[in-house]
mmCIF file of C-alpha atoms in Angstrom:
data_model
loop_
_atom_site.group_PDB
_atom_site.id
_atom_site.type_symbol
_atom_site.label_atom_id
_atom_site.label_comp_id
_atom_site.label_asym_id
_atom_site.label_seq_id
_atom_site.Cartn_x
_atom_site.Cartn_y
_atom_site.Cartn_z
ATOM 1 C CA UNK A 1 -22.028 16.650 -32.801
ATOM 2 C CA UNK A 2 -21.673 17.911 -29.238
ATOM 3 C CA UNK A 3 -18.148 17.578 -27.845
ATOM 4 C CA UNK A 4 -16.625 18.070 -24.395
ATOM 5 C CA UNK A 5 -12.875 18.731 -24.389
ATOM 6 C CA UNK A 6 -11.133 18.192 -21.050
ATOM 7 C CA UNK A 7 -8.202 20.394 -20.002
ATOM 8 C CA UNK A 8 -7.101 23.989 -20.057
ATOM 9 C CA UNK A 9 -3.612 24.258 -21.543
ATOM 10 C CA UNK A 10 -1.910 24.914 -24.856
ATOM 11 C CA UNK A 11 -2.583 21.372 -26.071
ATOM 12 C CA UNK A 12 -6.300 21.825 -25.443
ATOM 13 C CA UNK A 13 -6.322 25.244 -27.130
ATOM 14 C CA UNK A 14 -4.771 23.668 -30.233
ATOM 15 C CA UNK A 15 -7.251 20.766 -30.175
ATOM 16 C CA UNK A 16 -10.201 23.123 -29.691
ATOM 17 C CA UNK A 17 -9.013 25.332 -32.547
ATOM 18 C CA UNK A 18 -8.875 22.290 -34.829
ATOM 19 C CA UNK A 19 -12.122 20.676 -33.631
ATOM 20 C CA UNK A 20 -14.197 23.818 -34.259
ATOM 21 C CA UNK A 21 -13.145 23.680 -37.917
ATOM 22 C CA UNK A 22 -15.141 20.445 -38.362
ATOM 23 C CA UNK A 23 -18.486 20.648 -40.166
ATOM 24 C CA UNK A 24 -19.659 17.820 -37.889
ATOM 25 C CA UNK A 25 -19.463 20.021 -34.776
ATOM 26 C CA UNK A 26 -22.585 21.634 -33.374
ATOM 27 C CA UNK A 27 -21.352 22.545 -29.869
ATOM 28 C CA UNK A 28 -17.965 22.521 -28.139
ATOM 29 C CA UNK A 29 -17.436 22.842 -24.405
ATOM 30 C CA UNK A 30 -14.097 22.812 -22.616
ATOM 31 C CA UNK A 31 -13.558 22.018 -18.937
ATOM 32 C CA UNK A 32 -12.076 24.127 -17.503
ATOM 33 C CA UNK A 33 -10.658 25.832 -20.619
ATOM 34 C CA UNK A 34 -8.765 29.127 -20.697
ATOM 35 C CA UNK A 35 -9.245 32.652 -22.147
ATOM 36 C CA UNK A 36 -7.922 31.587 -25.557
ATOM 37 C CA UNK A 37 -10.257 28.602 -25.791
ATOM 38 C CA UNK A 38 -13.170 30.797 -24.656
ATOM 39 C CA UNK A 39 -12.999 32.637 -27.989
ATOM 40 C CA UNK A 40 -14.725 29.715 -29.707
ATOM 41 C CA UNK A 41 -15.879 27.227 -27.046
ATOM 42 C CA UNK A 42 -18.003 27.340 -23.935
ATOM 43 C CA UNK A 43 -15.726 27.037 -20.899
ATOM 44 C CA UNK A 44 -17.244 25.267 -17.894
ATOM 45 C CA UNK A 45 -15.842 25.445 -14.371
ATOM 46 C CA UNK A 46 -15.167 21.745 -13.888
ATOM 47 C CA UNK A 47 -11.650 20.572 -13.054
ATOM 48 C CA UNK A 48 -9.937 18.183 -15.431
ATOM 49 C CA UNK A 49 -9.630 15.599 -12.640
ATOM 50 C CA UNK A 50 -13.261 15.848 -11.458
ATOM 51 C CA UNK A 51 -14.387 12.647 -13.135
ATOM 52 C CA UNK A 52 -17.955 12.580 -11.708
ATOM 53 C CA UNK A 53 -18.400 16.249 -12.590
ATOM 54 C CA UNK A 54 -17.198 15.767 -16.155
ATOM 55 C CA UNK A 55 -19.349 12.705 -16.810
ATOM 56 C CA UNK A 56 -22.348 14.336 -15.159
ATOM 57 C CA UNK A 57 -22.019 17.399 -17.379
ATOM 58 C CA UNK A 58 -21.653 15.211 -20.457
ATOM 59 C CA UNK A 59 -24.817 13.263 -19.651
ATOM 60 C CA UNK A 60 -26.860 16.348 -18.809
ATOM 61 C CA UNK A 61 -25.866 18.141 -22.028
ATOM 62 C CA UNK A 62 -26.100 15.303 -24.511
ATOM 63 C CA UNK A 63 -22.362 15.194 -25.214
ATOM 64 C CA UNK A 64 -21.592 12.695 -27.974
ATOM 65 C CA UNK A 65 -17.800 12.633 -27.587
ATOM 66 C CA UNK A 66 -15.485 13.412 -24.680
ATOM 67 C CA UNK A 67 -11.919 14.278 -25.694
ATOM 68 C CA UNK A 68 -9.327 13.945 -22.944
ATOM 69 C CA UNK A 69 -6.447 16.414 -23.233
ATOM 70 C CA UNK A 70 -4.100 15.772 -20.261
ATOM 71 C CA UNK A 71 -3.013 12.437 -18.834
ATOM 72 C CA UNK A 72 -4.271 12.809 -15.245
ATOM 73 C CA UNK A 73 -8.003 12.303 -15.929
ATOM 74 C CA UNK A 74 -7.175 9.250 -18.038
ATOM 75 C CA UNK A 75 -5.128 7.608 -15.295
ATOM 76 C CA UNK A 76 -8.015 8.418 -12.919
ATOM 77 C CA UNK A 77 -10.471 6.527 -15.134
ATOM 78 C CA UNK A 78 -12.266 9.148 -17.241
ATOM 79 C CA UNK A 79 -12.601 6.823 -20.225
ATOM 80 C CA UNK A 80 -13.905 4.030 -17.979
ATOM 81 C CA UNK A 81 -16.516 6.322 -16.404
ATOM 82 C CA UNK A 82 -17.595 7.555 -19.848
ATOM 83 C CA UNK A 83 -17.937 3.957 -21.065
ATOM 84 C CA UNK A 84 -20.214 3.164 -18.108
ATOM 85 C CA UNK A 85 -22.342 6.181 -19.061
ATOM 86 C CA UNK A 86 -22.450 5.113 -22.715
ATOM 87 C CA UNK A 87 -20.459 8.122 -23.952
ATOM 88 C CA UNK A 88 -17.547 7.639 -26.384
ATOM 89 C CA UNK A 89 -14.272 8.990 -24.980
ATOM 90 C CA UNK A 90 -11.112 9.688 -26.925
ATOM 91 C CA UNK A 91 -8.411 8.299 -24.667
ATOM 92 C CA UNK A 92 -7.413 5.004 -23.066
ATOM 93 C CA UNK A 93 -8.854 3.224 -20.055
ATOM 94 C CA UNK A 94 -7.102 3.665 -16.712
ATOM 95 C CA UNK A 95 -5.458 0.265 -17.179
ATOM 96 C CA UNK A 96 -4.124 1.203 -20.634
ATOM 97 C CA UNK A 97 -3.104 4.676 -19.400
ATOM 98 C CA UNK A 98 -0.514 2.940 -17.237
ATOM 99 C CA UNK A 99 1.705 3.276 -20.305
ATOM 100 C CA UNK A 100 2.227 6.797 -19.024
ATOM 101 C CA UNK A 101 1.292 6.327 -15.384
ATOM 102 C CA UNK A 102 4.218 3.986 -14.695
ATOM 103 C CA UNK A 103 7.549 3.994 -16.484
ATOM 104 C CA UNK A 104 8.304 0.519 -15.145
ATOM 105 C CA UNK A 105 5.036 -0.787 -16.621
ATOM 106 C CA UNK A 106 5.983 0.739 -19.968
ATOM 107 C CA UNK A 107 9.366 -0.967 -19.870
ATOM 108 C CA UNK A 108 7.756 -4.314 -19.102
ATOM 109 C CA UNK A 109 5.383 -3.906 -22.051
ATOM 110 C CA UNK A 110 8.216 -2.867 -24.368
ATOM 111 C CA UNK A 111 10.278 -5.861 -23.366
ATOM 112 C CA UNK A 112 7.330 -8.227 -23.834
ATOM 113 C CA UNK A 113 6.618 -6.706 -27.258
ATOM 114 C CA UNK A 114 10.253 -6.943 -28.305
ATOM 115 C CA UNK A 115 10.408 -3.216 -29.006
ATOM 116 C CA UNK A 116 13.798 -1.445 -28.962
ATOM 117 C CA UNK A 117 14.464 0.549 -25.783
ATOM 118 C CA UNK A 118 17.179 1.287 -23.218
ATOM 119 C CA UNK A 119 18.398 -1.253 -20.676
ATOM 120 C CA UNK A 120 16.730 -0.516 -17.332
ATOM 121 C CA UNK A 121 16.124 -1.418 -13.685
ATOM 122 C CA UNK A 122 13.404 -0.376 -11.220
ATOM 123 C CA UNK A 123 14.169 0.462 -7.574
ATOM 124 C CA UNK A 124 12.052 1.066 -4.471
ATOM 125 C CA UNK A 125 15.088 1.562 -2.205
ATOM 126 C CA UNK A 126 17.284 4.647 -2.688
ATOM 127 C CA UNK A 127 20.329 2.866 -1.237
ATOM 128 C CA UNK A 128 20.051 0.076 -3.804
ATOM 129 C CA UNK A 129 19.483 2.659 -6.540
ATOM 130 C CA UNK A 130 22.660 4.522 -5.589
ATOM 131 C CA UNK A 131 24.624 1.284 -5.486
ATOM 132 C CA UNK A 132 23.386 0.465 -8.997
ATOM 133 C CA UNK A 133 24.424 3.789 -10.554
ATOM 134 C CA UNK A 134 27.871 3.457 -8.963
ATOM 135 C CA UNK A 135 28.272 0.126 -10.728
ATOM 136 C CA UNK A 136 26.823 1.327 -14.045
ATOM 137 C CA UNK A 137 28.596 4.688 -14.133
ATOM 138 C CA UNK A 138 27.612 7.919 -15.843
ATOM 139 C CA UNK A 139 26.046 9.275 -17.968
ATOM 140 C CA UNK A 140 22.849 7.597 -16.781
ATOM 141 C CA UNK A 141 19.145 8.444 -16.657
ATOM 142 C CA UNK A 142 17.053 8.586 -13.470
ATOM 143 C CA UNK A 143 13.254 8.710 -13.804
ATOM 144 C CA UNK A 144 10.480 9.009 -11.252
ATOM 145 C CA UNK A 145 8.276 5.990 -11.944
ATOM 146 C CA UNK A 146 4.957 7.846 -11.742
ATOM 147 C CA UNK A 147 3.414 10.957 -13.287
ATOM 148 C CA UNK A 148 5.562 14.059 -12.749
ATOM 149 C CA UNK A 149 4.144 16.527 -15.300
ATOM 150 C CA UNK A 150 7.042 15.928 -17.674
ATOM 151 C CA UNK A 151 9.642 16.947 -15.083
ATOM 152 C CA UNK A 152 10.559 13.649 -13.429
ATOM 153 C CA UNK A 153 13.543 12.777 -15.637
ATOM 154 C CA UNK A 154 17.181 13.591 -14.894
ATOM 155 C CA UNK A 155 19.890 12.878 -17.461
ATOM 156 C CA UNK A 156 22.861 12.709 -15.115
ATOM 157 C CA UNK A 157 26.250 13.464 -16.655
ATOM 158 C CA UNK A 158 28.074 12.466 -13.447
ATOM 159 C CA UNK A 159 27.584 10.024 -10.594
ATOM 160 C CA UNK A 160 27.087 12.977 -8.242
ATOM 161 C CA UNK A 161 24.185 14.226 -10.363
ATOM 162 C CA UNK A 162 22.649 10.746 -10.463
ATOM 163 C CA UNK A 163 22.882 10.310 -6.697
ATOM 164 C CA UNK A 164 21.438 13.793 -6.150
ATOM 165 C CA UNK A 165 18.535 12.929 -8.457
ATOM 166 C CA UNK A 166 17.821 9.745 -6.510
ATOM 167 C CA UNK A 167 17.833 11.721 -3.257
ATOM 168 C CA UNK A 168 15.554 14.419 -4.662
ATOM 169 C CA UNK A 169 13.063 11.991 -6.191
ATOM 170 C CA UNK A 170 12.984 9.183 -3.599
ATOM 171 C CA UNK A 171 13.895 10.887 -0.334
ATOM 172 C CA UNK A 172 12.913 14.558 -0.702
ATOM 173 C CA UNK A 173 9.938 13.523 -2.872
ATOM 174 C CA UNK A 174 10.160 16.597 -5.078
ATOM 175 C CA UNK A 175 7.597 14.942 -7.364
ATOM 176 C CA UNK A 176 5.434 13.590 -4.553
ATOM 177 C CA UNK A 177 4.134 10.022 -4.761
ATOM 178 C CA UNK A 178 5.492 9.712 -8.313
ATOM 179 C CA UNK A 179 8.931 9.258 -6.737
ATOM 180 C CA UNK A 180 8.124 6.273 -4.536
ATOM 181 C CA UNK A 181 10.197 4.259 -6.976
ATOM 182 C CA UNK A 182 12.593 5.094 -9.797
ATOM 183 C CA UNK A 183 13.545 3.609 -13.126
ATOM 184 C CA UNK A 184 17.239 3.873 -13.962
ATOM 185 C CA UNK A 185 18.214 3.512 -17.599
ATOM 186 C CA UNK A 186 21.235 3.540 -19.821
ATOM 187 C CA UNK A 187 21.774 6.911 -21.459
ATOM 188 C CA UNK A 188 20.974 6.627 -25.156
ATOM 189 C CA UNK A 189 22.682 9.022 -27.555
ATOM 190 C CA UNK A 190 21.173 10.736 -30.578
ATOM 191 C CA UNK A 191 18.391 13.146 -31.465
ATOM 192 C CA UNK A 192 15.000 12.934 -29.780
ATOM 193 C CA UNK A 193 11.739 12.857 -31.695
ATOM 194 C CA UNK A 194 8.070 12.599 -30.741
ATOM 195 C CA UNK A 195 5.899 10.402 -32.966
ATOM 196 C CA UNK A 196 2.119 10.105 -32.692
ATOM 197 C CA UNK A 197 -0.285 7.386 -33.794
ATOM 198 C CA UNK A 198 -4.061 7.141 -33.437
ATOM 199 C CA UNK A 199 -5.120 3.777 -32.041
ATOM 200 C CA UNK A 200 -8.428 1.910 -31.757
ATOM 201 C CA UNK A 201 -7.296 -1.029 -29.631
ATOM 202 C CA UNK A 202 -6.251 -3.144 -32.613
ATOM 203 C CA UNK A 203 -5.248 -0.849 -35.473
ATOM 204 C CA UNK A 204 -3.081 2.240 -35.595
ATOM 205 C CA UNK A 205 -3.015 5.170 -38.023
ATOM 206 C CA UNK A 206 0.274 7.091 -38.189
ATOM 207 C CA UNK A 207 0.039 10.812 -37.554
ATOM 208 C CA UNK A 208 3.208 12.914 -37.725
ATOM 209 C CA UNK A 209 6.404 13.581 -35.799
ATOM 210 C CA UNK A 210 7.748 16.626 -34.018
ATOM 211 C CA UNK A 211 10.853 17.509 -32.070
ATOM 212 C CA UNK A 212 10.436 18.981 -28.597
ATOM 213 C CA UNK A 213 12.967 21.054 -26.633
ATOM 214 C CA UNK A 214 12.900 19.858 -23.031
ATOM 215 C CA UNK A 215 15.751 21.836 -21.467
ATOM 216 C CA UNK A 216 14.872 25.296 -20.225
ATOM 217 C CA UNK A 217 17.836 27.134 -21.743
ATOM 218 C CA UNK A 218 19.347 27.783 -25.151
ATOM 219 C CA UNK A 219 21.701 25.097 -26.354
ATOM 220 C CA UNK A 220 19.757 22.466 -24.396
ATOM 221 C CA UNK A 221 21.056 23.670 -21.036
ATOM 222 C CA UNK A 222 19.446 23.781 -17.612
ATOM 223 C CA UNK A 223 16.776 21.553 -16.057
ATOM 224 C CA UNK A 224 14.161 19.576 -17.957
ATOM 225 C CA UNK A 225 10.753 21.159 -18.442
ATOM 226 C CA UNK A 226 7.418 20.147 -19.907
ATOM 227 C CA UNK A 227 8.680 21.543 -23.219
ATOM 228 C CA UNK A 228 9.982 24.951 -24.314
ATOM 229 C CA UNK A 229 9.145 24.666 -27.998
ATOM 230 C CA UNK A 230 8.681 22.232 -30.859
ATOM 231 C CA UNK A 231 8.672 21.978 -34.611
ATOM 232 C CA UNK A 232 7.288 19.553 -37.186
ATOM 233 C CA UNK A 233 8.393 17.654 -39.152
ATOM 234 C CA UNK A 234 11.922 16.977 -37.840
ATOM 235 C CA UNK A 235 14.248 16.243 -40.797
ATOM 236 C CA UNK A 236 16.002 13.498 -38.821
ATOM 237 C CA UNK A 237 12.761 11.469 -38.620
ATOM 238 C CA UNK A 238 12.394 9.965 -42.084
ATOM 239 C CA UNK A 239 9.474 8.125 -43.685
ATOM 240 C CA UNK A 240 11.494 4.919 -43.339
ATOM 241 C CA UNK A 241 11.821 5.549 -39.603
ATOM 242 C CA UNK A 242 8.065 6.148 -39.349
ATOM 243 C CA UNK A 243 7.404 2.785 -40.976
ATOM 244 C CA UNK A 244 9.960 1.102 -38.699
ATOM 245 C CA UNK A 245 8.396 2.601 -35.567
ATOM 246 C CA UNK A 246 4.924 1.507 -36.655
ATOM 247 C CA UNK A 247 6.149 -2.047 -37.365
ATOM 248 C CA UNK A 248 8.587 -2.552 -34.469
ATOM 249 C CA UNK A 249 6.936 -0.457 -31.741
ATOM 250 C CA UNK A 250 3.342 0.683 -32.189
ATOM 251 C CA UNK A 251 1.822 -2.478 -33.642
ATOM 252 C CA UNK A 252 3.591 -4.938 -31.268
ATOM 253 C CA UNK A 253 2.723 -2.756 -28.250
ATOM 254 C CA UNK A 254 -0.952 -2.627 -29.278
ATOM 255 C CA UNK A 255 -0.936 -6.409 -29.594
ATOM 256 C CA UNK A 256 0.716 -6.794 -26.178
ATOM 257 C CA UNK A 257 -1.773 -4.416 -24.513
ATOM 258 C CA UNK A 258 -4.674 -6.347 -26.066
ATOM 259 C CA UNK A 259 -3.129 -9.616 -24.867
ATOM 260 C CA UNK A 260 -3.055 -8.180 -21.332
ATOM 261 C CA UNK A 261 -6.755 -7.348 -21.556
ATOM 262 C CA UNK A 262 -6.145 -3.575 -21.727
ATOM 263 C CA UNK A 263 -6.535 -2.605 -25.387
ATOM 264 C CA UNK A 264 -5.214 0.876 -26.086
ATOM 265 C CA UNK A 265 -7.481 3.473 -27.671
ATOM 266 C CA UNK A 266 -6.543 7.099 -28.172
ATOM 267 C CA UNK A 267 -3.311 8.689 -29.259
ATOM 268 C CA UNK A 268 -0.041 6.937 -28.485
ATOM 269 C CA UNK A 269 2.826 9.394 -28.093
ATOM 270 C CA UNK A 270 6.073 7.539 -28.744
ATOM 271 C CA UNK A 271 9.086 9.392 -27.352
ATOM 272 C CA UNK A 272 12.089 8.232 -29.383
ATOM 273 C CA UNK A 273 15.857 8.484 -29.388
ATOM 274 C CA UNK A 274 17.159 8.337 -32.941
ATOM 275 C CA UNK A 275 20.361 6.394 -32.289
ATOM 276 C CA UNK A 276 23.059 5.238 -34.665
ATOM 277 C CA UNK A 277 21.409 1.794 -34.686
ATOM 278 C CA UNK A 278 17.888 3.092 -35.298
ATOM 279 C CA UNK A 279 14.989 4.567 -33.302
ATOM 280 C CA UNK A 280 14.611 3.346 -29.699
ATOM 281 C CA UNK A 281 11.777 4.121 -27.295
ATOM 282 C CA UNK A 282 12.433 6.545 -24.436
ATOM 283 C CA UNK A 283 8.874 6.633 -23.101
ATOM 284 C CA UNK A 284 5.190 6.570 -23.962
ATOM 285 C CA UNK A 285 2.568 9.177 -23.252
ATOM 286 C CA UNK A 286 -1.131 8.442 -23.626
ATOM 287 C CA UNK A 287 -2.146 11.875 -24.928
ATOM 288 C CA UNK A 288 -0.899 14.509 -27.316
ATOM 289 C CA UNK A 289 2.333 16.182 -26.260
ATOM 290 C CA UNK A 290 2.476 19.837 -25.389
ATOM 291 C CA UNK A 291 3.803 21.848 -27.246
ATOM 292 C CA UNK A 292 4.043 19.194 -29.980
ATOM 293 C CA UNK A 293 0.245 19.110 -30.320
ATOM 294 C CA UNK A 294 0.241 22.774 -31.287
ATOM 295 C CA UNK A 295 2.786 22.140 -34.038
ATOM 296 C CA UNK A 296 0.860 19.105 -35.311
ATOM 297 C CA UNK A 297 -2.543 20.788 -35.388
ATOM 298 C CA UNK A 298 -1.112 23.642 -37.456
ATOM 299 C CA UNK A 299 -0.008 21.129 -40.109
ATOM 300 C CA UNK A 300 -3.066 18.836 -40.084
ATOM 301 C CA UNK A 301 -5.224 19.350 -43.178
ATOM 302 C CA UNK A 302 -7.789 16.617 -42.427
ATOM 303 C CA UNK A 303 -10.898 16.994 -40.278
ATOM 304 C CA UNK A 304 -9.733 15.890 -36.828
ATOM 305 C CA UNK A 305 -13.133 15.245 -35.260
ATOM 306 C CA UNK A 306 -14.185 12.100 -37.188
ATOM 307 C CA UNK A 307 -10.750 10.575 -36.559
ATOM 308 C CA UNK A 308 -11.092 11.161 -32.808
ATOM 309 C CA UNK A 309 -14.578 9.644 -32.844
ATOM 310 C CA UNK A 310 -13.422 6.607 -34.847
ATOM 311 C CA UNK A 311 -10.662 5.964 -32.342
ATOM 312 C CA UNK A 312 -13.070 6.313 -29.415
ATOM 313 C CA UNK A 313 -15.536 3.901 -31.025
ATOM 314 C CA UNK A 314 -12.787 1.358 -31.712
ATOM 315 C CA UNK A 315 -12.811 1.386 -35.511
ATOM 316 C CA UNK A 316 -10.169 3.376 -37.409
ATOM 317 C CA UNK A 317 -10.597 1.356 -40.604
ATOM 318 C CA UNK A 318 -10.621 3.711 -43.568
ATOM 319 C CA UNK A 319 -9.219 6.664 -41.612
ATOM 320 C CA UNK A 320 -6.314 8.477 -43.272
ATOM 321 C CA UNK A 321 -4.861 11.846 -42.318
ATOM 322 C CA UNK A 322 -3.461 14.467 -44.672
ATOM 323 C CA UNK A 323 -0.660 16.796 -43.616
ATOM 324 C CA UNK A 324 0.600 20.066 -45.015
ATOM 325 C CA UNK A 325 4.106 19.977 -46.433
ATOM 326 C CA UNK A 326 4.724 23.365 -44.813
ATOM 327 C CA UNK A 327 6.605 23.032 -41.509
ATOM 328 C CA UNK A 328 5.340 24.490 -38.251
ATOM 329 C CA UNK A 329 7.172 25.783 -35.206
ATOM 330 C CA UNK A 330 6.056 26.690 -31.682
ATOM 331 C CA UNK A 331 7.938 28.843 -29.178
ATOM 332 C CA UNK A 332 6.820 28.520 -25.565
ATOM 333 C CA UNK A 333 6.810 31.749 -23.568
ATOM 334 C CA UNK A 334 7.128 30.903 -19.877
ATOM 335 C CA UNK A 335 6.996 32.867 -16.635
ATOM 336 C CA UNK A 336 10.297 33.834 -15.023
ATOM 337 C CA UNK A 337 11.442 31.112 -12.655
ATOM 338 C CA UNK A 338 9.980 28.216 -14.627
ATOM 339 C CA UNK A 339 10.359 25.258 -14.133
ATOM 340 C CA UNK A 340 10.591 26.380 -10.500
ATOM 341 C CA UNK A 341 8.362 28.816 -8.638
ATOM 342 C CA UNK A 342 6.837 31.537 -10.837
ATOM 343 C CA UNK A 343 5.010 34.806 -10.372
ATOM 344 C CA UNK A 344 1.341 34.692 -11.384
ATOM 345 C CA UNK A 345 -1.129 37.428 -12.167
ATOM 346 C CA UNK A 346 1.039 39.612 -14.402
ATOM 347 C CA UNK A 347 -0.926 41.118 -17.332
ATOM 348 C CA UNK A 348 0.108 40.146 -20.868
ATOM 349 C CA UNK A 349 -0.218 42.754 -23.604
ATOM 350 C CA UNK A 350 0.367 42.635 -27.333
ATOM 351 C CA UNK A 351 -1.560 39.410 -27.967
ATOM 352 C CA UNK A 352 -3.552 40.886 -30.855
ATOM 353 C CA UNK A 353 -0.421 42.391 -32.403
ATOM 354 C CA UNK A 354 1.360 39.030 -32.199
ATOM 355 C CA UNK A 355 -1.577 37.133 -33.710
ATOM 356 C CA UNK A 356 -1.772 39.577 -36.632
ATOM 357 C CA UNK A 357 1.600 38.487 -38.026
ATOM 358 C CA UNK A 358 1.039 36.313 -41.141
ATOM 359 C CA UNK A 359 1.234 32.588 -40.437
ATOM 360 C CA UNK A 360 1.138 33.037 -36.656
ATOM 361 C CA UNK A 361 -1.258 31.403 -34.199
ATOM 362 C CA UNK A 362 -1.184 32.236 -30.457
ATOM 363 C CA UNK A 363 -2.109 29.359 -28.143
ATOM 364 C CA UNK A 364 -2.931 30.004 -24.485
ATOM 365 C CA UNK A 365 -1.338 27.508 -22.103
ATOM 366 C CA UNK A 366 -1.255 29.064 -18.621
ATOM 367 C CA UNK A 367 -3.467 32.145 -18.779
ATOM 368 C CA UNK A 368 -6.489 33.464 -16.887
ATOM 369 C CA UNK A 369 -8.844 36.417 -17.040
ATOM 370 C CA UNK A 370 -7.843 39.172 -14.654
ATOM 371 C CA UNK A 371 -10.302 41.217 -12.595
ATOM 372 C CA UNK A 372 -10.193 43.996 -15.196
ATOM 373 C CA UNK A 373 -10.736 41.562 -18.071
ATOM 374 C CA UNK A 374 -7.090 41.524 -19.125
ATOM 375 C CA UNK A 375 -5.296 38.248 -19.868
ATOM 376 C CA UNK A 376 -2.835 37.424 -17.078
ATOM 377 C CA UNK A 377 -0.204 34.741 -16.559
ATOM 378 C CA UNK A 378 -1.454 31.896 -14.355
ATOM 379 C CA UNK A 379 1.128 29.132 -14.806
ATOM 380 C CA UNK A 380 4.671 28.206 -15.739
ATOM 381 C CA UNK A 381 4.326 27.720 -19.490
ATOM 382 C CA UNK A 382 1.990 30.549 -20.405
ATOM 383 C CA UNK A 383 1.800 30.905 -24.201
ATOM 384 C CA UNK A 384 2.661 28.890 -27.290
ATOM 385 C CA UNK A 385 3.509 31.109 -30.235
ATOM 386 C CA UNK A 386 3.111 29.012 -33.357
ATOM 387 C CA UNK A 387 3.836 29.764 -36.991
ATOM 388 C CA UNK A 388 3.729 27.976 -40.329
ATOM 389 C CA UNK A 389 5.531 28.915 -43.532
ATOM 390 C CA UNK A 390 6.866 27.254 -46.693
ATOM 391 C CA UNK A 391 10.203 26.682 -44.936
ATOM 392 C CA UNK A 392 11.263 26.246 -41.320
ATOM 393 C CA UNK A 393 13.512 29.300 -41.148
ATOM 394 C CA UNK A 394 10.685 31.607 -42.254
ATOM 395 C CA UNK A 395 8.326 29.991 -39.755
ATOM 396 C CA UNK A 396 10.847 30.555 -36.977
ATOM 397 C CA UNK A 397 11.311 34.200 -37.957
ATOM 398 C CA UNK A 398 7.535 34.750 -37.838
ATOM 399 C CA UNK A 399 7.187 33.049 -34.452
ATOM 400 C CA UNK A 400 9.952 35.114 -32.853
ATOM 401 C CA UNK A 401 8.562 38.309 -34.397
ATOM 402 C CA UNK A 402 5.289 37.464 -32.648
ATOM 403 C CA UNK A 403 7.111 36.791 -29.370
ATOM 404 C CA UNK A 404 8.775 40.195 -29.643
ATOM 405 C CA UNK A 405 5.381 41.816 -30.207
ATOM 406 C CA UNK A 406 4.229 40.732 -26.736
ATOM 407 C CA UNK A 407 4.234 43.188 -23.861
ATOM 408 C CA UNK A 408 5.081 40.963 -20.917
ATOM 409 C CA UNK A 409 8.355 41.740 -19.107
ATOM 410 C CA UNK A 410 7.858 38.713 -16.846
ATOM 411 C CA UNK A 411 8.038 36.232 -19.688
ATOM 412 C CA UNK A 412 11.002 34.486 -21.297
ATOM 413 C CA UNK A 413 11.623 31.933 -24.024
ATOM 414 C CA UNK A 414 14.355 29.944 -25.683
ATOM 415 C CA UNK A 415 15.748 31.656 -28.747
ATOM 416 C CA UNK A 416 17.004 28.559 -30.545
ATOM 417 C CA UNK A 417 13.936 26.436 -31.276
ATOM 418 C CA UNK A 418 14.669 24.104 -34.225
ATOM 419 C CA UNK A 419 18.425 24.699 -33.901
ATOM 420 C CA UNK A 420 19.158 21.076 -34.836
ATOM 421 C CA UNK A 421 17.296 21.412 -38.115
ATOM 422 C CA UNK A 422 18.630 24.872 -38.946
#
């Protein structure tokens, strides 16, 4: 089977690494890819948001499955364009991708499906939004309604922080058009967890859960990021919770999306708060999380490719996934300054030494090939250092040993990944 994987980050590196293990695969391309993916896939210079370019390449090369990594091409209609060309695509239509493209849309669907979530209001006017938070009080959550690369959420501990967030998002437009409106929610308390389910429009197959670390600093301090590390499985997310989330969230939401004429195919990422009264939905994403995807792929024992194809074709009947009991952990190594402005182009040494540590896998997230052939930093989150072991503490020790083997003074990481579990 010929496959085109779309994207060029750590999530796509993890997916590519898993896809090439399938005996069904005959050829894998990745657009645009990265130096890590290039070790086992053909990287093509087509941007992830160039929908005509991607579909054109797929048609010209006999691609039998397109796998969408990031959310942007899905919200721009990649799956729709593939369907018109007669090519199966793993990922939802643009209409179904609104589950990530608009937080207000997600809230409306959750309410209609009767799924547990936080109380909320949507605002187009910053004055009205500020008036609302003054009435509600703090702590309170302010979210840019649109896509903001995982950075459009502020958990405000004080009214001053909430009002500043409204000004930044709606007036200064720090997240661009995504901040034309905001969703303001009650602040739920508990541990967060990320749960994933494969969907075919009607049915859903549970995958596994992970716990991400959104804050940039140790002890969950500093601004939110796209994710500074993850581990799987989180002890707080029990099998009973998985069954509850499937019954009370995933299945009713699939039914509601089908009722609206936008059946959801692909992977549904359910962001959860594990509260004292049970799991409640924070948000949906319509693709694998990053770095959670890296942690999940390291634990997945089943062949991923036929499951992706079954989802894309709309028939997951008979699909079951097997997971290793060994936990996995991923430490993100980011460029200094992240999640703000970062320095790009710095060479990264020690990659082979890090990868040689038993149980370790190095995923490239924001890297490029320098003029001299060396791997250089090209983004904010640059590497995902993953490890598996019979227990979480040993996995963490291996991952941090690999981080310390790197020769990159411009990089930094959190040193407390999985602190809640350990």
